[in-house]
XYZ file of C-alpha atoms in Angstrom:
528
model
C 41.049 -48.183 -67.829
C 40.962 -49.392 -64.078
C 43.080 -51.916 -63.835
C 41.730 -55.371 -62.189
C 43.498 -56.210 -58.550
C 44.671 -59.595 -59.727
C 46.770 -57.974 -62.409
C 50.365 -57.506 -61.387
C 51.944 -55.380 -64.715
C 52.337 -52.025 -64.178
C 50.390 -50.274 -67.589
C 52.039 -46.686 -68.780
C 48.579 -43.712 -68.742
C 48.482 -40.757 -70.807
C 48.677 -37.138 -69.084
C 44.954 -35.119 -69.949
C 46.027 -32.165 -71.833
C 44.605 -29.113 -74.021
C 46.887 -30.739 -76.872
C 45.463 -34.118 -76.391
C 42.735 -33.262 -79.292
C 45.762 -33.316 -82.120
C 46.858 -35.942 -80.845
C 50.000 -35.163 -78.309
C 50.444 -37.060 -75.126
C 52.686 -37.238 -72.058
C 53.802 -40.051 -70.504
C 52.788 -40.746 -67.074
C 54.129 -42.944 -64.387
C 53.157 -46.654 -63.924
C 50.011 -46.652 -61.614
C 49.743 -49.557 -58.680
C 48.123 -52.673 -59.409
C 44.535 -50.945 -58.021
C 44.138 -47.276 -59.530
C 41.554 -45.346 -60.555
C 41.544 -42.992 -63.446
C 38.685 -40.339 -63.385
C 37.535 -37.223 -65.493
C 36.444 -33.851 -63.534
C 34.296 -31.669 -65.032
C 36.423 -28.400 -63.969
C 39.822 -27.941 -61.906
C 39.150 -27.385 -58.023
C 39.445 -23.797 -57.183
C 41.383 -24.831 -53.730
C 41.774 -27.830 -51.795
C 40.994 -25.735 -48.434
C 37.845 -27.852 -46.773
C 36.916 -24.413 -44.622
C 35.635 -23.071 -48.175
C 33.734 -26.092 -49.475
C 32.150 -28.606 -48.300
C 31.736 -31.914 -49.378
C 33.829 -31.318 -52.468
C 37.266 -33.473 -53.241
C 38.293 -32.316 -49.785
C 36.529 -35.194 -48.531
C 39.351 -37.337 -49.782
C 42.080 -35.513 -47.506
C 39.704 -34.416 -44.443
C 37.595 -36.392 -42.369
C 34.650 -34.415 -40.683
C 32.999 -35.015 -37.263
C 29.559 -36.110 -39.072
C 29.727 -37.843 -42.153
C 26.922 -38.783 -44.777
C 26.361 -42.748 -44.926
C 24.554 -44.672 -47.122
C 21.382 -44.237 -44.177
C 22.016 -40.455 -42.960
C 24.350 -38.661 -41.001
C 26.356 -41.067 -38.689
C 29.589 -40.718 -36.516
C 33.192 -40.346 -38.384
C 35.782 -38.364 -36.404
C 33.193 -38.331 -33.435
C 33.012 -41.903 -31.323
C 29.127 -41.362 -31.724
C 26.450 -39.215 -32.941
C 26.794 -35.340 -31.232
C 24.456 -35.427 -27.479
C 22.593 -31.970 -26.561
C 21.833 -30.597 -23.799
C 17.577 -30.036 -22.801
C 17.100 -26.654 -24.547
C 19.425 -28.173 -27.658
C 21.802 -25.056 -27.305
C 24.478 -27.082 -26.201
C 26.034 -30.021 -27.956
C 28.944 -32.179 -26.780
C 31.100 -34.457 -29.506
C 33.471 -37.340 -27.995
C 35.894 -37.724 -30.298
C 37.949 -40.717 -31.431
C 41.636 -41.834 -30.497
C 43.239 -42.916 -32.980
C 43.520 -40.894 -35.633
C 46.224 -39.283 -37.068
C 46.959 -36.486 -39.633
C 48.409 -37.013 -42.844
C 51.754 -34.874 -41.193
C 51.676 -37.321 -38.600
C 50.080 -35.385 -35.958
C 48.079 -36.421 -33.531
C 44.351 -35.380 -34.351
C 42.324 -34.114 -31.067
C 40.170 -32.075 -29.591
C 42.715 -28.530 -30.640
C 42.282 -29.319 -34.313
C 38.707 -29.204 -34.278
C 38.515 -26.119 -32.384
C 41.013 -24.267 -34.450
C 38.618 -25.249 -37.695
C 35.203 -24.239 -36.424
C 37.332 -21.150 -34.623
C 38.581 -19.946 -38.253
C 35.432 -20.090 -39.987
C 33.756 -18.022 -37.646
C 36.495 -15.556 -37.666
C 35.105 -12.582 -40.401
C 39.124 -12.444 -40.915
C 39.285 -16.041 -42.649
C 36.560 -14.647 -45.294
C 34.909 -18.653 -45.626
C 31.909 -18.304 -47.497
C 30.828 -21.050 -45.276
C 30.571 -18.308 -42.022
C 26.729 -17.734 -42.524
C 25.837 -21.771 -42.016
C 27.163 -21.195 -38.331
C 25.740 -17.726 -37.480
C 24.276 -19.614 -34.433
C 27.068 -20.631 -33.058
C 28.731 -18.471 -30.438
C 31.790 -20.701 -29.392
C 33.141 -23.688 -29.685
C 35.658 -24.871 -26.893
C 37.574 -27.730 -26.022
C 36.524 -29.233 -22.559
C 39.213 -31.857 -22.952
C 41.450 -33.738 -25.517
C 39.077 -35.997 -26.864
C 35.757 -33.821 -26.112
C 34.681 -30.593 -27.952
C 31.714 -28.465 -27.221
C 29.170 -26.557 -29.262
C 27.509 -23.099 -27.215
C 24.644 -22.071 -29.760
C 22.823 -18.760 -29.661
C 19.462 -20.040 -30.330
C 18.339 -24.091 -30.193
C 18.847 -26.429 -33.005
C 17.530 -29.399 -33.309
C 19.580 -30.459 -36.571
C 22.887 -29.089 -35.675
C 24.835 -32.276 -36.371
C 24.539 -31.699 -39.810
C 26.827 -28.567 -38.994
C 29.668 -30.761 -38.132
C 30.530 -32.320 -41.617
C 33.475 -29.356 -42.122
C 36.539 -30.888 -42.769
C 39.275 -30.583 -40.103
C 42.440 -29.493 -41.134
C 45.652 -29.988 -38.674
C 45.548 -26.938 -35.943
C 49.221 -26.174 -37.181
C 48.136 -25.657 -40.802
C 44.789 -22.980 -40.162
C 45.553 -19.154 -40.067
C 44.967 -16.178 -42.179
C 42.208 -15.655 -44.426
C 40.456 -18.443 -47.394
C 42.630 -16.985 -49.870
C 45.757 -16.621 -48.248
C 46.306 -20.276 -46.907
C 48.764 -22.711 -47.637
C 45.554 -25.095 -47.355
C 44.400 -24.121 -51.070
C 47.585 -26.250 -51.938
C 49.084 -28.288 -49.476
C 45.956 -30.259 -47.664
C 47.061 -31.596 -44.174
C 44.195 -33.842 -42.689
C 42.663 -36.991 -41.398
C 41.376 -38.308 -44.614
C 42.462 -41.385 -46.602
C 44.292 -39.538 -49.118
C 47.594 -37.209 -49.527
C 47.722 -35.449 -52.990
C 51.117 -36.708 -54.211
C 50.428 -34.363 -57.728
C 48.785 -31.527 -59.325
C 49.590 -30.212 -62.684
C 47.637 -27.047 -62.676
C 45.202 -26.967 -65.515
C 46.052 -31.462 -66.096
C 45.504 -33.644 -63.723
C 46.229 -34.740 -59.914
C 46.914 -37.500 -58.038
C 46.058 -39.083 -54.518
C 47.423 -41.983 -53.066
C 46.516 -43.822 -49.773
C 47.501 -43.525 -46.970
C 49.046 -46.537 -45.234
C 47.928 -45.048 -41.711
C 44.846 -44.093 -42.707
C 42.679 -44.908 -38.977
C 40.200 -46.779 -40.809
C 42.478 -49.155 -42.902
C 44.895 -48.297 -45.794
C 42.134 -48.093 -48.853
C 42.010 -50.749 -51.375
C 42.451 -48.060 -54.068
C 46.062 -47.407 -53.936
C 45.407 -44.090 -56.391
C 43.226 -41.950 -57.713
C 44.066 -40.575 -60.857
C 42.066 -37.274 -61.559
C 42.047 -35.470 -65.368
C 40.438 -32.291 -65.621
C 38.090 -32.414 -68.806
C 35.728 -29.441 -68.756
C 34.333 -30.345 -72.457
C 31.343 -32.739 -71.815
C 31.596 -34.358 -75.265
C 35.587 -34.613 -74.352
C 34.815 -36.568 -71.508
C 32.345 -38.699 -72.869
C 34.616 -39.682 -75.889
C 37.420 -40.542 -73.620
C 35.699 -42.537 -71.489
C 34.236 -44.574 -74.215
C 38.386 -44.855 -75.433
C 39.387 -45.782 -71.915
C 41.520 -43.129 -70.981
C 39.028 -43.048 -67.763
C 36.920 -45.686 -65.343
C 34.414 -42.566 -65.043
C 32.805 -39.613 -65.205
C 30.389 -37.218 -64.212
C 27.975 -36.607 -67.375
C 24.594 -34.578 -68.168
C 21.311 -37.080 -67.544
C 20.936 -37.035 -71.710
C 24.782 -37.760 -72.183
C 25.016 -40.390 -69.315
C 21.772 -42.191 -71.383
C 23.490 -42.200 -74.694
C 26.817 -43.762 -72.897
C 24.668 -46.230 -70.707
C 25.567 -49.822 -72.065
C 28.488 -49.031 -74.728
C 31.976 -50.285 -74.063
C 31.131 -51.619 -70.595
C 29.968 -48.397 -69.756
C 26.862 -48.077 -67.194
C 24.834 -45.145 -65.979
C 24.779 -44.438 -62.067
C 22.207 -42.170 -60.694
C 22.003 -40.841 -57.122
C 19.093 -38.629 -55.672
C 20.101 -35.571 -54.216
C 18.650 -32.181 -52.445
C 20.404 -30.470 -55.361
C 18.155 -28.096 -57.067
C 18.115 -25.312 -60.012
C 16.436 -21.649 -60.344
C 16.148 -18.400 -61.774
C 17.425 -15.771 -59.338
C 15.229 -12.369 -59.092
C 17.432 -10.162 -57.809
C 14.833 -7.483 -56.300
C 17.754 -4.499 -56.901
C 15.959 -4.773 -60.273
C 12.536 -2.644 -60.329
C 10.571 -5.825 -62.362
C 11.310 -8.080 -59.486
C 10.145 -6.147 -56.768
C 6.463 -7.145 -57.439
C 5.530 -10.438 -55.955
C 2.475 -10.686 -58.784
C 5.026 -10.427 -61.126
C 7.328 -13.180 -59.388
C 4.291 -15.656 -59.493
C 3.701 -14.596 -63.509
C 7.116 -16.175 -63.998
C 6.616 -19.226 -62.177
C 3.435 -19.829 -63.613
C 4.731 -19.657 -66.989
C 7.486 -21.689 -66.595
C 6.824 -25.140 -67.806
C 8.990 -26.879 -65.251
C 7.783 -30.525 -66.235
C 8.872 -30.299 -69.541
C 12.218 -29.338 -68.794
C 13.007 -32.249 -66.402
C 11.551 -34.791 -69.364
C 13.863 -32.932 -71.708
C 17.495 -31.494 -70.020
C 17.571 -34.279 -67.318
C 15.668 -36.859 -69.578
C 13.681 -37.636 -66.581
C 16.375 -37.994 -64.129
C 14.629 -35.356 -61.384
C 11.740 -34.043 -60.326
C 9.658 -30.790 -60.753
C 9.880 -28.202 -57.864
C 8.890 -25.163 -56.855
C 10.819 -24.480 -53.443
C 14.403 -25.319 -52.196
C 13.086 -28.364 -50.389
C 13.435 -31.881 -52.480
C 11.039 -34.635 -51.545
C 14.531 -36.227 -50.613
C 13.134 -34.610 -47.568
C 10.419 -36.600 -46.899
C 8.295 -35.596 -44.482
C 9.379 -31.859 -44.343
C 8.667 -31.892 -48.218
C 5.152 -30.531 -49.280
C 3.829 -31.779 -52.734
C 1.018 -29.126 -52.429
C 3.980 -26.204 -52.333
C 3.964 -26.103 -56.330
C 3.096 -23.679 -59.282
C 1.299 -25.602 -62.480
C 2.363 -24.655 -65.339
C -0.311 -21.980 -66.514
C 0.646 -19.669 -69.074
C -2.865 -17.636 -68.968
C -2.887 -17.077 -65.140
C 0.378 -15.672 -65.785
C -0.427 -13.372 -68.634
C -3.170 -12.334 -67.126
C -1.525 -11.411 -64.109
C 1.154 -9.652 -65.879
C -1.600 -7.741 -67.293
C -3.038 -6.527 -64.203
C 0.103 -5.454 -62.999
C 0.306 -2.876 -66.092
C 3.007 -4.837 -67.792
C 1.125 -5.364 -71.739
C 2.665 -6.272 -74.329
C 4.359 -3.679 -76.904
C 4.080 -3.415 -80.919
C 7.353 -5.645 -80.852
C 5.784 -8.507 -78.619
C 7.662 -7.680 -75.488
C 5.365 -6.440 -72.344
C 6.242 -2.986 -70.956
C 5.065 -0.550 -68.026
C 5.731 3.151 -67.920
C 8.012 3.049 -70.404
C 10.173 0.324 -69.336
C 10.447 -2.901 -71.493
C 10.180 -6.599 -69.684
C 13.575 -7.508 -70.923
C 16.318 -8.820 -68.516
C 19.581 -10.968 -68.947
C 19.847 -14.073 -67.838
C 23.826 -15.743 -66.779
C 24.828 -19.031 -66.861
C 27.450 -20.771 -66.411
C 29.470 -21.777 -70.146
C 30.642 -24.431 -69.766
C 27.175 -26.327 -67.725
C 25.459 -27.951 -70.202
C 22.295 -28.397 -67.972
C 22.067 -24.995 -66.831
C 22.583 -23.583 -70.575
C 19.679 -25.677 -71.310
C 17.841 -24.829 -68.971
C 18.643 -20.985 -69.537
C 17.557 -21.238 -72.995
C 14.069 -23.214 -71.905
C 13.524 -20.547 -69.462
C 13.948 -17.720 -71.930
C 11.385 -19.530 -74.873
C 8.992 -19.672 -72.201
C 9.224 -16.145 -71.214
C 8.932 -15.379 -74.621
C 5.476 -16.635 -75.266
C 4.570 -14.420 -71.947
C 6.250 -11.326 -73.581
C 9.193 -11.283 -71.498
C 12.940 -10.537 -73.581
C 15.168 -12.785 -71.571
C 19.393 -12.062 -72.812
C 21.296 -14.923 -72.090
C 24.770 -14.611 -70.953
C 27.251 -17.409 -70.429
C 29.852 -16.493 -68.027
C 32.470 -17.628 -65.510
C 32.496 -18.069 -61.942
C 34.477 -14.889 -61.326
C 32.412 -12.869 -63.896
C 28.799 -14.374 -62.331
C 30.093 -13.157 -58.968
C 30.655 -10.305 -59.605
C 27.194 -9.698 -61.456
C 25.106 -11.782 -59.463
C 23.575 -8.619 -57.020
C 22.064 -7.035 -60.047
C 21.637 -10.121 -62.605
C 19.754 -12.837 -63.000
C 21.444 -16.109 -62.741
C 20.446 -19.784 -63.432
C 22.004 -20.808 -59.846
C 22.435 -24.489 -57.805
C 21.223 -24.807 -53.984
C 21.354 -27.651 -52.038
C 24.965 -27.586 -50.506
C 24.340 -28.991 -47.499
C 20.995 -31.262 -48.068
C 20.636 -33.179 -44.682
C 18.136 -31.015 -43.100
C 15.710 -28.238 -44.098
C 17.482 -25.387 -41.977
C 20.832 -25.889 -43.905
C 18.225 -25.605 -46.917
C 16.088 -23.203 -46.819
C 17.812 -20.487 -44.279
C 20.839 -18.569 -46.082
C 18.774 -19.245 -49.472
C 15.692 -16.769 -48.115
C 16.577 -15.287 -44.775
C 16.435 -11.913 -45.064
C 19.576 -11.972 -42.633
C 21.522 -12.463 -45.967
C 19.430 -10.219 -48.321
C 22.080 -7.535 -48.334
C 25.321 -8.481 -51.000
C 28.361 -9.859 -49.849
C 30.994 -10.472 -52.451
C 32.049 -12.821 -50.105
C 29.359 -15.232 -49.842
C 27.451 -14.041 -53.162
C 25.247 -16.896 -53.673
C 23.337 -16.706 -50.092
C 20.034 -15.194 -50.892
C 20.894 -14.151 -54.192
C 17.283 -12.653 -54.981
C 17.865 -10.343 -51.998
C 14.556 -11.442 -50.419
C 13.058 -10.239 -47.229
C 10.017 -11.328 -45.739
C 9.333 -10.976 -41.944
C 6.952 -14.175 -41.911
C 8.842 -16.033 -43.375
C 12.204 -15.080 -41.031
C 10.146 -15.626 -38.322
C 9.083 -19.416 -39.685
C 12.677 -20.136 -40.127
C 14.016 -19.286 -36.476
C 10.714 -21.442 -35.263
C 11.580 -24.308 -36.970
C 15.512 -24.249 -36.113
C 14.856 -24.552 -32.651
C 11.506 -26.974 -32.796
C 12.563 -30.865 -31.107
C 9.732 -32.180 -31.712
C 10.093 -33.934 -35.160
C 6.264 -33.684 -36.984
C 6.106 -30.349 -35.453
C 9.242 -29.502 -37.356
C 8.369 -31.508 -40.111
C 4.755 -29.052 -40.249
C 6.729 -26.102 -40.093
C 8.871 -26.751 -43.062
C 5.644 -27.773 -44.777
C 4.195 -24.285 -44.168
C 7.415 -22.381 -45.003
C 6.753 -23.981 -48.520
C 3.424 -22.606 -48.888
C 4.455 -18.852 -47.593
C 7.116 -19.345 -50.475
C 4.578 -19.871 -53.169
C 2.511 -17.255 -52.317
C 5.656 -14.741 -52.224
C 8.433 -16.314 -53.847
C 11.601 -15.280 -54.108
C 12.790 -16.871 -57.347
C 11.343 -19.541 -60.197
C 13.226 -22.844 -58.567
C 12.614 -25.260 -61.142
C 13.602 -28.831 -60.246
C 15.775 -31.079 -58.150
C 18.269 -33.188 -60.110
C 18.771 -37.204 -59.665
C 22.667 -37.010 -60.243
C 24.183 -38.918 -63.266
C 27.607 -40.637 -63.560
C 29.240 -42.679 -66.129
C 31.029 -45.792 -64.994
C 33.099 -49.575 -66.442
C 34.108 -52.324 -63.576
C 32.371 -51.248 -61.184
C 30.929 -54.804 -59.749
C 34.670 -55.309 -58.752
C 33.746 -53.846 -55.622
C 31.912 -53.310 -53.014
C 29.936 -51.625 -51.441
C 29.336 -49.173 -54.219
C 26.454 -47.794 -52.772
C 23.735 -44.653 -53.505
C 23.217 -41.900 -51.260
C 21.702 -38.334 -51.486
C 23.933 -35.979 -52.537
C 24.658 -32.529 -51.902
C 24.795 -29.538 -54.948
C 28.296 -30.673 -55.428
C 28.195 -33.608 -57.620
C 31.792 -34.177 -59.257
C 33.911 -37.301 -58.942
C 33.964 -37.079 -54.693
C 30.496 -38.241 -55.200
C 28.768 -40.955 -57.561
C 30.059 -44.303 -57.035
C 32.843 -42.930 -55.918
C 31.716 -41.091 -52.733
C 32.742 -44.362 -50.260
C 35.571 -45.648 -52.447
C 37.933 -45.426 -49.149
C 35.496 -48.493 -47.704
C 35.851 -50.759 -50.776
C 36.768 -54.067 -50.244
């Protein structure tokens, strides 16, 4: 467990391991006085911050913009980014005394050389299509770095929460770089271990520009088994956890134990990939919504801990969210419009047109307990419509590969701090064509003209209500046509002991990402 900061004796801590359920552990090395000991649901891919954003990389990279506990606000930049009139031109000041975690100077080259590489097709960062606006980015001095855009944006700060890597360190393409490893940044971390599969370990920096953190290291076990985790954190083998809203409840109050819950624009769907012929009908598309019984799923899998949906945009929105945007849950519209479309129902139950049954699988990730739930809700409601939904749990590598012609219980949200960042590579028809490189942008292969030309209106609107009304009308063009059965947003739940040690443990809306970098934890450099 975390051990209190008036507490001098070192403790010994027990390595995570696959032969930790018979019993076997490995000695680990005495932790400082302030440590923290947390279970991850899965092993991080890479450490590279030009691949994801707002993952653990946030502990070794600081980014231009950061998310606060009221918004975006200033990190590596001195203050908020300044346009130009026509907001195709913005202009970051950056700050002066920061270093890298090499011991490099961090300036105006380092920033360039990030931005540079994920525009580069070369690099392969599934990140490129977020900055398909941007047509350079240049250094106009050490300590200044400017934006050119190809088309106004009013929200384009939120753009500038990549992590920046040293200059020295960025090169080659996603997979091929040192950076998967080896992170070299601004942040208040280094990672002093990783045993692949086990655990890792950060430690502060003493240099760190904002203060050496109070929590000297972060001790991180990979757990991927949700009961695992749970039972382990109730032993205290860890201070915390990420846990399913219905796990999180049952832990909530045992062994100094407390639940944590942070909104977020994180959101669930069905994917319709439109490659399929049964997807291509947008009567059919609205059968599906209409018969999914969305409400019902958020009181069950998240045990209310969310809220219904029917587009990408969360009311953590506000004013660009529209409550009116929404399919009820109405089993007989659906049927009946299933019916006029010529799919009716066979002598075994299941609907089928011109020979072709209503039957389609379904993937999901194994070892997400929320989205198996949710995969086999979706698939009993289809069922009373006539519809055969196979479900399929898979891996990342094997939903990847399927995800053009199969449909997939996917996540959205991974950049929630405006509607753009939303809504655009999730139904721009810009991204309707496959790209094994970025597979998840506009997975249902969508295309509509009005609502293209919707999104490139409200990207470059300043005015804020104006904005604000054109999000609200995207909504409504995405009910009437919609490209896949989003379901609800998801209030994210931790599992946490000791946390009134410190503060300011704070909530915040969070992204689709919602492992141990967020939660409680997402400030822990600022606790005092």
């Amino acid at each position: 467990m975390r051990i209190p900061t008036l507490l001098v004796a070192a403790v010994t801590v027990f390595t995570v391991t696959a032969c930790q359920a018979s019993g076997t552990t490995s000695p680990q090395p005495a932790e400082p006085e302030t440590a923290l000991r947390l279970a991850e649901t899965n092993e991080y891919e890479t450490l590279n911050p030009l691949e994801y954003t707002f993952s653990i990389t946030s502990k070794f990279y600081d980014s231009l913009v950061a998310v606060g506990g009221d918004g975006l606000e200033p990190e590596l930049a001195t203050e908020m980014p300044v346009s130009n009139a026509d907001l195709t031109e913005w202009t970051v000041h950056l700050r002066d005394d920061v270093t890298c975690s090499d011991g490099s100077a961090f300036d105006a080259d380092d920033v360039v050389a990030a931005y540079q590489a994920v525009l580069d097709p070369a690099t392969a960062s599934p990140l490129r299509g977020n900055y398909e606006l941007v047509n350079s980015v240049r250094a106009s001095d050490s300590s200044t770095v400017v934006f050119d855009l190809a088309t106004p944006y009013a929200g384009f700060p939120v753009l500038l929460t990549l992590g920046i890597p040293a200059a020295e360190t960025v090169g080659g393409s996603i997979l091929d770089s040192p950076l998967a490893r080896e992170p070299v940044g601004t942040g208040p971390y280094t990672l002093t271990d990783w045993q692949q599969g086990t655990s890792m370990t950060l430690t502060a920096r003493d240099d760190y520009w904002a203060g050496k953190p109070l929590i000297e290291q972060i001790y991180i076990g990979f757990v991927s088994d949700e009961n695992a985790r749970a039972q382990r954190l109730l032993s205290g083998d860890f201070d915390g956890a990420q846990l399913s809203p219905l796990v999180a409840n049952q832990l909530n109050g045992q062994q100094g134990l407390e639940i944590f819950v942070n909104p977020s624009g994180d959101y669930r769907g069905i994917t319709l990939p439109e490659s399929q012929p049964i997807f291509q009908d947008p009567n059919v598309r609205i059968a599906l919504n209409l018969g999914t019984d969305r409400q019902t799923m958020v009181d069950g899998i998240l045990a209310g801990h969310g809220q219904a949906i029917s587009t990408p945009i969360t009311p953590s929105f506000g004013a660009a969210y529209n409550a009116d945007a929404a399919f009820g849950y109405n089993p007989q519209q659906a049927a009946a419009l299933l019916d006029a479309a010529g799919w009716t129902p066979g002598s075994d139950g299941v609907r089928a047109k011109d020979g072709m049954r209503f039957s389609f699988e379904l993937m999901y990730f194994a070892e997400d307990t929320v989205r198996r739930d949710l995969a086999q809700a979706f698939a009993s409601d289809m069922a009373k419509l006539g519809i055969e939904v196979q479900l399929l749990a898979v891996d990342r590598p094997q939903a990847k590969q399927r995800l053009a012609t199969t449909a997939f219980v996917f996540g959205g949200g991974d950049v929630p701090y405006d509607p753009h960042t939303q809504l655009y590579t999730a139904v721009h028809s810009s991204f309707a064509d496959f790209d094994p490189n970025d597979p998840y942008s506009n997975a249902s292969q969508y295309r509509n003209p009005a609502v293209d030309a919707l999104l490139d209106q409200a990207r470059a609107e300043a005015d804020p209500d104006a904005r604000a009304a054109d999000y609200q009308q995207l909504q409504m063009l995405l009910v009437v046509d919609p490209p896949s059965v989003t379901l609800f947003a998801l209030d994210h739940t931790y599992v946490a002991r000791n946390l009134d040690q410190y503060s300011p443990i704070e909530h915040v809306v969070e992204p689709h990402e919602h492992g141990i970098a967020w939660g409680p934890w997402w400030n822990v450099a600022s606790w005092r």
